[in-house]
PDB file of C-alpha atoms and ligand atoms in Angstrom:
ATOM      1  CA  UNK A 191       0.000   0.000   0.000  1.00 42.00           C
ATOM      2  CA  UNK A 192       3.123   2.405  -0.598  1.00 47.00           C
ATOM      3  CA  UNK A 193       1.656   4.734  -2.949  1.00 54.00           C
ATOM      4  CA  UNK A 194      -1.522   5.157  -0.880  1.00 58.00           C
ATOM      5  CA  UNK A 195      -2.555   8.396   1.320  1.00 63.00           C
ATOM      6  CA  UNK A 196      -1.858   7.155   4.931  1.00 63.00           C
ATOM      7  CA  UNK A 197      -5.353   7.810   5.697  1.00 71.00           C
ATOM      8  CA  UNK A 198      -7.098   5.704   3.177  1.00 75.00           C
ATOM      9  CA  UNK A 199      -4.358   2.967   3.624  1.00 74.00           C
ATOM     10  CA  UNK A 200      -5.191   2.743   6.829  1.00 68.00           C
ATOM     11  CA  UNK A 201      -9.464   3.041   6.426  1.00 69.00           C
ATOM     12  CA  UNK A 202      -8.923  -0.145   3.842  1.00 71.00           C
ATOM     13  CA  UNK A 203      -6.959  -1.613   6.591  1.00 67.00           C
ATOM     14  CA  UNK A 204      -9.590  -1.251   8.599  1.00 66.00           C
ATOM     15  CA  UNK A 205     -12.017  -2.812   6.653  1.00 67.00           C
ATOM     16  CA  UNK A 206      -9.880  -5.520   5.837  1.00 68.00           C
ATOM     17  CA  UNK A 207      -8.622  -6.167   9.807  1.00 71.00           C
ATOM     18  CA  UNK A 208     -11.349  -4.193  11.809  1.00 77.00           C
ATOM     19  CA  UNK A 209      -9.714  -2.932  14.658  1.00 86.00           C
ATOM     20  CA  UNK A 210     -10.143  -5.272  18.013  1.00 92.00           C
ATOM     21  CA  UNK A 211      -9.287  -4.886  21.754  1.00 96.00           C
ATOM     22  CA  UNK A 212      -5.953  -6.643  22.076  1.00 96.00           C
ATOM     23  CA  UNK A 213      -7.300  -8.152  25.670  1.00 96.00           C
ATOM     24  CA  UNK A 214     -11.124  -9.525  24.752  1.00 95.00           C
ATOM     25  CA  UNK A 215     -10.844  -9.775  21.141  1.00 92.00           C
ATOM     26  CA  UNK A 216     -13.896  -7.768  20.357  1.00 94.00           C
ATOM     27  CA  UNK A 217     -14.117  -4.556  17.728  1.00 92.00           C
ATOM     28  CA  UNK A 218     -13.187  -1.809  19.428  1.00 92.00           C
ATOM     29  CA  UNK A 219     -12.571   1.558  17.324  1.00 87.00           C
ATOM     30  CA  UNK A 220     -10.384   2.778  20.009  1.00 85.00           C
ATOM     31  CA  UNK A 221      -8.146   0.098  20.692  1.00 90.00           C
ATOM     32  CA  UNK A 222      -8.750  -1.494  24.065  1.00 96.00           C
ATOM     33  CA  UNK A 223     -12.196  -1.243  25.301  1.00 96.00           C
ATOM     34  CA  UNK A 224     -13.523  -0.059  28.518  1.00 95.00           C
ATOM     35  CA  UNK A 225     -14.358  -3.511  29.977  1.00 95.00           C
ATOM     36  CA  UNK A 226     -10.780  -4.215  29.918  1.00 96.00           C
ATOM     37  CA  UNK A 227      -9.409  -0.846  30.912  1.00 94.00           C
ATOM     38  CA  UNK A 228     -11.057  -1.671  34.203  1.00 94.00           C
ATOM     39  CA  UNK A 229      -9.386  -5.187  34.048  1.00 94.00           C
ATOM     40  CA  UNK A 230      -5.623  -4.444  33.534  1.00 95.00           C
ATOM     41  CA  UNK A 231      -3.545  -3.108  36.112  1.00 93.00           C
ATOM     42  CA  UNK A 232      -1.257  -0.279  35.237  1.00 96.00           C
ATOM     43  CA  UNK A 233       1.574  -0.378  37.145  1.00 97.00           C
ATOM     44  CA  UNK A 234       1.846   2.709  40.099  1.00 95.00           C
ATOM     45  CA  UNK A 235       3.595   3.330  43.350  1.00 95.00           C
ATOM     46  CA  UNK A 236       4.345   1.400  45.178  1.00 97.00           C
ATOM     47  CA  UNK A 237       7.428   0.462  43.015  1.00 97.00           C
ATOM     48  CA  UNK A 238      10.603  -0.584  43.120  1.00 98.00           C
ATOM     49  CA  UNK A 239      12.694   2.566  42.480  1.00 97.00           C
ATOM     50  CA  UNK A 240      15.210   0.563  40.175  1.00 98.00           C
ATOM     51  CA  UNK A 241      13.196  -1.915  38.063  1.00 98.00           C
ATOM     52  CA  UNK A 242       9.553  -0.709  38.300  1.00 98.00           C
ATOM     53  CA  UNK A 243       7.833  -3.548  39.647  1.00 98.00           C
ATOM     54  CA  UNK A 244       4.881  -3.195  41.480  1.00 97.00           C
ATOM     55  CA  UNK A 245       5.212  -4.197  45.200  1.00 97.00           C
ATOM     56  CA  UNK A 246       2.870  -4.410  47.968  1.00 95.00           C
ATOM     57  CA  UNK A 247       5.021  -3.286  50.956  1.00 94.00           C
ATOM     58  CA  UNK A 248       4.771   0.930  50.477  1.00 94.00           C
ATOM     59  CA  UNK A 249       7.802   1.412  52.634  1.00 95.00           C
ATOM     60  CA  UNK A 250       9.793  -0.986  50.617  1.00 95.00           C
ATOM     61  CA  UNK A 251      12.415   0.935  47.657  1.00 96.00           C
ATOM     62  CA  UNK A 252      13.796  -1.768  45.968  1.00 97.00           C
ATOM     63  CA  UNK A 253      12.123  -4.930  44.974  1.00 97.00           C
ATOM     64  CA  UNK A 254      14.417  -7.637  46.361  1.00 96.00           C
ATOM     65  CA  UNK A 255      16.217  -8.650  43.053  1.00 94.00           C
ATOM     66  CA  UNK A 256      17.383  -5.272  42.664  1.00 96.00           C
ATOM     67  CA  UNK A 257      18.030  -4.723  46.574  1.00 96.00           C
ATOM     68  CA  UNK A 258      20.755  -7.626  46.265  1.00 94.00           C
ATOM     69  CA  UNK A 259      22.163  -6.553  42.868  1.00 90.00           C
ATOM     70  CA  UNK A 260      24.350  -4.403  41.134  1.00 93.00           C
ATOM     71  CA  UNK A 261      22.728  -3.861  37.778  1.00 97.00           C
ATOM     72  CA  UNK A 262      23.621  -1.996  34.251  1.00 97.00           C
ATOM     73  CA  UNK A 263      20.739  -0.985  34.228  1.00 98.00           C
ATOM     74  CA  UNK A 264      20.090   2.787  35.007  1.00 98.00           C
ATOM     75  CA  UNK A 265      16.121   2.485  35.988  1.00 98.00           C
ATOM     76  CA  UNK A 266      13.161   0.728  34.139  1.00 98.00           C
ATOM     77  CA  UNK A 267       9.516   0.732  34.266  1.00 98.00           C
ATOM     78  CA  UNK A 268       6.886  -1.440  32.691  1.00 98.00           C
ATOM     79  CA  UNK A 269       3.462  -0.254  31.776  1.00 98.00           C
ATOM     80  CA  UNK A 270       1.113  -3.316  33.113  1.00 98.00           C
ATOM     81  CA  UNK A 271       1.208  -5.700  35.682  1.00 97.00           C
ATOM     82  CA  UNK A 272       1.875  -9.326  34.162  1.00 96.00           C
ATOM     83  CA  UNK A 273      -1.451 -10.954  35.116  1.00 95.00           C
ATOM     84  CA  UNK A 274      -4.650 -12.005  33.220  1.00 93.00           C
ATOM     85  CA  UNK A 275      -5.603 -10.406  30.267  1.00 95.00           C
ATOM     86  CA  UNK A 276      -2.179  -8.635  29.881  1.00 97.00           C
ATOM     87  CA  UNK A 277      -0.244 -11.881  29.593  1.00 96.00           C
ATOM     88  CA  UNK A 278      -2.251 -13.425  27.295  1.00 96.00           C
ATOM     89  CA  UNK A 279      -2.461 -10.740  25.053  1.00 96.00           C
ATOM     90  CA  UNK A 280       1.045 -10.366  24.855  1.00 96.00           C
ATOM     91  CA  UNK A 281       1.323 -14.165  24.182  1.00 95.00           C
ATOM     92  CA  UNK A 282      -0.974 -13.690  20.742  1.00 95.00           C
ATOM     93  CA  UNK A 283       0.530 -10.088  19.960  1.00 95.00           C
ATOM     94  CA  UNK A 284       3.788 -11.827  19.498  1.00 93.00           C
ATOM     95  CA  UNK A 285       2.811 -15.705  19.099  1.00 93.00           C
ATOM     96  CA  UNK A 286      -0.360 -15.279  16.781  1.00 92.00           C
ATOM     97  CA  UNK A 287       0.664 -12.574  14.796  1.00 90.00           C
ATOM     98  CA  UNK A 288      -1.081  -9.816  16.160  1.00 91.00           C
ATOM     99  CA  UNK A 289       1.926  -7.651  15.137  1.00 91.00           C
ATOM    100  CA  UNK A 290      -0.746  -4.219  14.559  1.00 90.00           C
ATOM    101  CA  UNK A 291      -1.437  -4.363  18.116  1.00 94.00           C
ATOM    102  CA  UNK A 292       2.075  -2.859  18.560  1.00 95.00           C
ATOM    103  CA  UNK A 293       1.059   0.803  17.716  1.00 94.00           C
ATOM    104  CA  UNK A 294      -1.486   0.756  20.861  1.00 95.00           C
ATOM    105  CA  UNK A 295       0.954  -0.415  23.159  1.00 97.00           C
ATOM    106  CA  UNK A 296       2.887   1.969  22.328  1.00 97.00           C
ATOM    107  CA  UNK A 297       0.528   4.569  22.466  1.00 96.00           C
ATOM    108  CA  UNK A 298       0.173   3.710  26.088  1.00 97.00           C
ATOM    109  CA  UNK A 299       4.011   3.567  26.788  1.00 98.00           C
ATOM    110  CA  UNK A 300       4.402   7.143  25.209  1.00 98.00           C
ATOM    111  CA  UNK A 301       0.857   8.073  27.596  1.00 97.00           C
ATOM    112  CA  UNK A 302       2.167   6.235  30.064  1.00 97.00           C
ATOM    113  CA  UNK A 303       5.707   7.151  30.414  1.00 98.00           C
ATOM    114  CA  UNK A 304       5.997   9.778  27.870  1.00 98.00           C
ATOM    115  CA  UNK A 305       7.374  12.394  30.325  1.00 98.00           C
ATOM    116  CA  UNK A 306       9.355   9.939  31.993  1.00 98.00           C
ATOM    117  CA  UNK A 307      11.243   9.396  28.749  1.00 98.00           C
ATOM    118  CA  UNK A 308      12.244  12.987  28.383  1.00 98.00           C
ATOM    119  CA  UNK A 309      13.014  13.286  32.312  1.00 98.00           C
ATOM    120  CA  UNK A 310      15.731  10.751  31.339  1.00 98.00           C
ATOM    121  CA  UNK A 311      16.743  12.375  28.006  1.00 98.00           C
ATOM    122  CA  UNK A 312      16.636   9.394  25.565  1.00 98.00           C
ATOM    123  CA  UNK A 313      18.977   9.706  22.690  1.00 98.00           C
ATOM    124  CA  UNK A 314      17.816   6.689  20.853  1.00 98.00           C
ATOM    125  CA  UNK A 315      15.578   3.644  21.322  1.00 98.00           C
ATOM    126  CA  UNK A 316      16.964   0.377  21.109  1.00 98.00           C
ATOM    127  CA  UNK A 317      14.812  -2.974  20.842  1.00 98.00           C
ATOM    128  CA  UNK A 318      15.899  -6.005  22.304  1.00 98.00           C
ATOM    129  CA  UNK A 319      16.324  -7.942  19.499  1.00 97.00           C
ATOM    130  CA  UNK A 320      15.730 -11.903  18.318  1.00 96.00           C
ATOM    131  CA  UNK A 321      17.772 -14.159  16.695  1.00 95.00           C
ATOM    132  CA  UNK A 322      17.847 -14.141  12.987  1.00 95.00           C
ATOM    133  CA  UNK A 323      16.653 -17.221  12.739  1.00 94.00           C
ATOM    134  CA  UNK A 324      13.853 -16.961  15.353  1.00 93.00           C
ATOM    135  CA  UNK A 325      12.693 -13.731  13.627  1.00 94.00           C
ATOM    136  CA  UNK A 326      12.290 -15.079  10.357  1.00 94.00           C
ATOM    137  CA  UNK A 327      10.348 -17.996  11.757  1.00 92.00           C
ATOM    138  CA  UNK A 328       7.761 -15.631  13.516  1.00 92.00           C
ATOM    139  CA  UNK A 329       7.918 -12.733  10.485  1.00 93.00           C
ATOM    140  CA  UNK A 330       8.509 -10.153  12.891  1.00 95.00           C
ATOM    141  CA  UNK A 331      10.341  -8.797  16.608  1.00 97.00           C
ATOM    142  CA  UNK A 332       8.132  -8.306  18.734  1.00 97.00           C
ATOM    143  CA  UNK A 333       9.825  -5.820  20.813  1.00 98.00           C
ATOM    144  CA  UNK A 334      10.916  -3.676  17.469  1.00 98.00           C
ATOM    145  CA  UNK A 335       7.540  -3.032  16.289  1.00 97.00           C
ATOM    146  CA  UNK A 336       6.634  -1.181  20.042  1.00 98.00           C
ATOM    147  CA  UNK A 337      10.183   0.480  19.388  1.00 98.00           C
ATOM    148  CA  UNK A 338       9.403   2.105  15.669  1.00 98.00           C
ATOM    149  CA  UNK A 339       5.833   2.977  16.826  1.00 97.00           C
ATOM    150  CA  UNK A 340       7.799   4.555  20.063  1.00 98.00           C
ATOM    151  CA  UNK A 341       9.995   6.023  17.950  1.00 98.00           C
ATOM    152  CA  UNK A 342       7.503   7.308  15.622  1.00 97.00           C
ATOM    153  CA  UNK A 343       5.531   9.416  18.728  1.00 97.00           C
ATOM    154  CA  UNK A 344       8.552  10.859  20.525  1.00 97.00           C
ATOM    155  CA  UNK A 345      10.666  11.548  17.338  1.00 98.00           C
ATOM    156  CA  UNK A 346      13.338   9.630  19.069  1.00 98.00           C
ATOM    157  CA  UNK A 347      15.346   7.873  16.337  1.00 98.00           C
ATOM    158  CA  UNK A 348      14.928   3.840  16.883  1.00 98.00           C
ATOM    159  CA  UNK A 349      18.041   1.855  16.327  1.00 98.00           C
ATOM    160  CA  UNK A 350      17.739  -1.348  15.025  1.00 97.00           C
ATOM    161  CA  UNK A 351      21.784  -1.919  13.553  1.00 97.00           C
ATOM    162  CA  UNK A 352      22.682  -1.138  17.381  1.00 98.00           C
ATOM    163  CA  UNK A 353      22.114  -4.730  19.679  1.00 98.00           C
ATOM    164  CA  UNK A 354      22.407  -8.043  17.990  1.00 97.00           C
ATOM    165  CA  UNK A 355      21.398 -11.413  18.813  1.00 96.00           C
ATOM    166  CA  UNK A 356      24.263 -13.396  18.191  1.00 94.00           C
ATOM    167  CA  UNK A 357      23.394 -17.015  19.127  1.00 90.00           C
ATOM    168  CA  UNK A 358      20.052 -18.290  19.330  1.00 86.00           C
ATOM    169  CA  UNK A 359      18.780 -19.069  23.116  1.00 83.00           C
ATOM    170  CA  UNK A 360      16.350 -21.319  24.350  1.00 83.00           C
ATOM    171  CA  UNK A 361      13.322 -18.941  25.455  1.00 83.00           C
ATOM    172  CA  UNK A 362      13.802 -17.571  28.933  1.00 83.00           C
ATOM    173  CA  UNK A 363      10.459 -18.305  30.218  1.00 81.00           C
ATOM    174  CA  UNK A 364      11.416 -22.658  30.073  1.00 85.00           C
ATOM    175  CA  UNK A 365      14.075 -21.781  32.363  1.00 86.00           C
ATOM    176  CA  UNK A 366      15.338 -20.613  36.108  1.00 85.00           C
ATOM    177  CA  UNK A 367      17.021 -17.431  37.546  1.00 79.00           C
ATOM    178  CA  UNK A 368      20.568 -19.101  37.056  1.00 81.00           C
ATOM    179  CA  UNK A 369      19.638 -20.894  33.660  1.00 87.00           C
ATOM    180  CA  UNK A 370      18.539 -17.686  32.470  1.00 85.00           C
ATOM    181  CA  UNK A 371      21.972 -15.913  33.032  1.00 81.00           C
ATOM    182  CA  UNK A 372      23.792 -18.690  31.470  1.00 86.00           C
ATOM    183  CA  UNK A 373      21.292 -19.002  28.929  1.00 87.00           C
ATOM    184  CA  UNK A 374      22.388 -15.529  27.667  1.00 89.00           C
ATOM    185  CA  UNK A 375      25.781 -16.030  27.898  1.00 89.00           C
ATOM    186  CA  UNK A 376      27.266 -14.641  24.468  1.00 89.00           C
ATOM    187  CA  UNK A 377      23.988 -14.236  23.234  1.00 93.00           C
ATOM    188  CA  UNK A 378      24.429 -10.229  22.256  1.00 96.00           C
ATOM    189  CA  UNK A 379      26.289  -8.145  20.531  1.00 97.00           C
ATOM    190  CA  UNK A 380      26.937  -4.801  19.845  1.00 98.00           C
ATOM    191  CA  UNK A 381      27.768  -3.561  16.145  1.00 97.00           C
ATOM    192  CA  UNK A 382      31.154  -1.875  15.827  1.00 96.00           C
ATOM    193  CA  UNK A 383      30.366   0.804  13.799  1.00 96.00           C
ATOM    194  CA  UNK A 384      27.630   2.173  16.626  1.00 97.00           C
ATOM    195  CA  UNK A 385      28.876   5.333  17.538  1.00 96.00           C
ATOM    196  CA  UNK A 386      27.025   4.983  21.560  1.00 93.00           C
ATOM    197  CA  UNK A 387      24.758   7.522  22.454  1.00 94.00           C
ATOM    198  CA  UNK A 388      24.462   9.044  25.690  1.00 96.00           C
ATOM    199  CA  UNK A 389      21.043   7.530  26.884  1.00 98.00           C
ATOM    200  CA  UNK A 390      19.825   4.890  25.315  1.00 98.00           C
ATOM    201  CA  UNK A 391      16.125   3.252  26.138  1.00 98.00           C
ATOM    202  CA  UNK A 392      15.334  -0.540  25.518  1.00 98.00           C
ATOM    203  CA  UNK A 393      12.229  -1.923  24.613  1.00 98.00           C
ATOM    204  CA  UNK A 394      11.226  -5.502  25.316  1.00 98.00           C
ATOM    205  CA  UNK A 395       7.546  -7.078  25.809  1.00 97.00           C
ATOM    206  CA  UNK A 396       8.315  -8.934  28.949  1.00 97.00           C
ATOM    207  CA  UNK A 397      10.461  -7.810  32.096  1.00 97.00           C
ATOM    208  CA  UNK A 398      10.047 -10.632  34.983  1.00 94.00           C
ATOM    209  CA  UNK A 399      13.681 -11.588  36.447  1.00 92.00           C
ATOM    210  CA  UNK A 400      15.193  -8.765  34.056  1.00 94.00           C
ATOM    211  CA  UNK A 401      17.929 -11.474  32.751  1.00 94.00           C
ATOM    212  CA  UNK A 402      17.415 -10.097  29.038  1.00 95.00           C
ATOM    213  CA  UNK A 403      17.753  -6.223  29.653  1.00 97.00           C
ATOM    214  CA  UNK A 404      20.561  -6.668  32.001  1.00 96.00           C
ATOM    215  CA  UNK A 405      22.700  -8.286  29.424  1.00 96.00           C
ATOM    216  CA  UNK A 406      21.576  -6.079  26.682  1.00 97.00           C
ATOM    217  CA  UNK A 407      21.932  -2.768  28.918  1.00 98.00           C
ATOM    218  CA  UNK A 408      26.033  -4.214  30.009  1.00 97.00           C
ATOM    219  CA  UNK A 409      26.777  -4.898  26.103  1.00 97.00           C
ATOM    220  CA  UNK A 410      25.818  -1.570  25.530  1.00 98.00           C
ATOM    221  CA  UNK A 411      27.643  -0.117  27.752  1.00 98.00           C
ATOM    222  CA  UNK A 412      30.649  -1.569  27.565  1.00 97.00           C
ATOM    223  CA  UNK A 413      30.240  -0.137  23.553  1.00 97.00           C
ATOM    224  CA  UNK A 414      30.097   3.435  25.762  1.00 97.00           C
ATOM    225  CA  UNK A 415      26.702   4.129  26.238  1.00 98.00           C
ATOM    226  CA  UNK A 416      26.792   6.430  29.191  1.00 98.00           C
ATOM    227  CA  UNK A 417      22.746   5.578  30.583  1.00 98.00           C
ATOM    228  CA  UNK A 418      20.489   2.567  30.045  1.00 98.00           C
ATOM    229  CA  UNK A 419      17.093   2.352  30.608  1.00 98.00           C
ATOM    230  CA  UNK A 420      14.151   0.502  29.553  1.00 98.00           C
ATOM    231  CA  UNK A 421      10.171   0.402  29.367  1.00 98.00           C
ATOM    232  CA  UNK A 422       8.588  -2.632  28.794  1.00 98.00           C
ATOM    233  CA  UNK A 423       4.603  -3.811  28.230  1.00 98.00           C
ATOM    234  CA  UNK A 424       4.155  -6.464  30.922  1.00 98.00           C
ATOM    235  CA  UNK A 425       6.246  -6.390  34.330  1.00 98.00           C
ATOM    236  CA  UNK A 426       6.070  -9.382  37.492  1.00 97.00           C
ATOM    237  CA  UNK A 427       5.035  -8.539  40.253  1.00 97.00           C
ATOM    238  CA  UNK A 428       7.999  -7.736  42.659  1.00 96.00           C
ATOM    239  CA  UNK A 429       8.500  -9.531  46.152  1.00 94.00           C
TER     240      UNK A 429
HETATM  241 ZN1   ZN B 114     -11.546  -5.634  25.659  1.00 74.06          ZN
HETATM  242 ZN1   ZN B 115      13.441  -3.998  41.239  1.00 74.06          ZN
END
């Protein structure tokens, strides 16, 4: 649909894929419904000031992952609690295809945490990124279609020649806290020819024991990158 006006592209898009909640699965012009706005749990204080977890003790900083370690990681937030519907629909946006639900996400990242991403001064937006091989076998990254449509409301460039995957990994979720370390082991890389920013923000779907950022964010900055941070859809509830 190249040579099309964006505006009719996207009305016979439309027609063709009617627009549905991402959470129930019914139409919904505006993207989620209301039914399910009540449902999902945005993520608010109290948090843990490093990784953005939700916790349940208000006198409590850091969630107890971050309390015991040190981290590359500058500070992170996630937009919704990992829990019924959110989980599920972030299952089918990235296991069924549901690759246009990507622009309303980020719509409610850049709502969300719009201000917070200027309070930190992002220079460029990096997605955590798959495996060649893996991405070819789903048609997409999951994480890089939140990071263009991020990129494309805050004018922040999104860098997708930045982070590499460099060996394919077994998916974090079939393993432990200490298999997912190892699991990464080698698993990134950062191109040569990246001249590192200042602040850079990663995007992934899914932040539960942080394994995956916390690699990505220490390859980064051992390229030079001054500040790593990161925003991600769904976040686990911290202890
Ligand atoms: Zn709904
Ligand atoms: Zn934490």
């Amino acid at each position: 649909m190249g040579k099309l006006p964006g505006s009719l592209a996207g009305r016979l898009l439309d027609l063709l894929y009617p627009p549905v909640c991402p959470f129930c699965g019914k139409l919904s012009s505006e993207g989620i419904c209301a039914a399910c706005r009540k449902k999902i749990i945005c993520v608010s204080e109290p948090r843990c000031m490093h990784c953005g977890k939700p916790l349940r003790d208000e006198t409590q900083e850091y969630c107890q992952t971050c309390a015991r370690r040190r981290s590359a990681i500058d500070q992170g937030r996630g937009l919704w609690l990992h829990a019924d519907p959110v989980s599920g629909a972030v299952y089918r946006f990235k296991y069924k295809n549901k690759r246009s639900w990507g622009r309303i996400f980020a719509g409610e990242l850049a709502r969300q945490y719009g201000g917070q991403i200027r309070d930190w001064g992002i220079d460029e937006i990096i997605p955590i990124p798959l495996h060649a091989s893996r991405k070819r076998q789903r048609g997409f990254n999951q994480s890089e279609v939140i990071a263009r449509e991020l990129s494309d409301l805050t004018g922040i460039p999104c860098r997708t020649d930045v982070l590499f995957r460099i060996r394919k990994t077994v998916p974090q979720k079939k393993l432990g806290p200490d298999g997912r370390a190892a699991n990464l082991q080698g698993a990134f890389a950062v191109s040569r020819r990246w001249d590192a920013c200042g602040k850079a923000l990663l995007i992934d779907d899914i932040y539960t024991t942080g394994a995956t950022v916390e690699k990505a964010a220490k390859m980064l900055k051992k390229a030079g990158c001054r500040n790593v941070y990161f925003l991600t859809i769904s976040i686990g509830q911290g202890l």
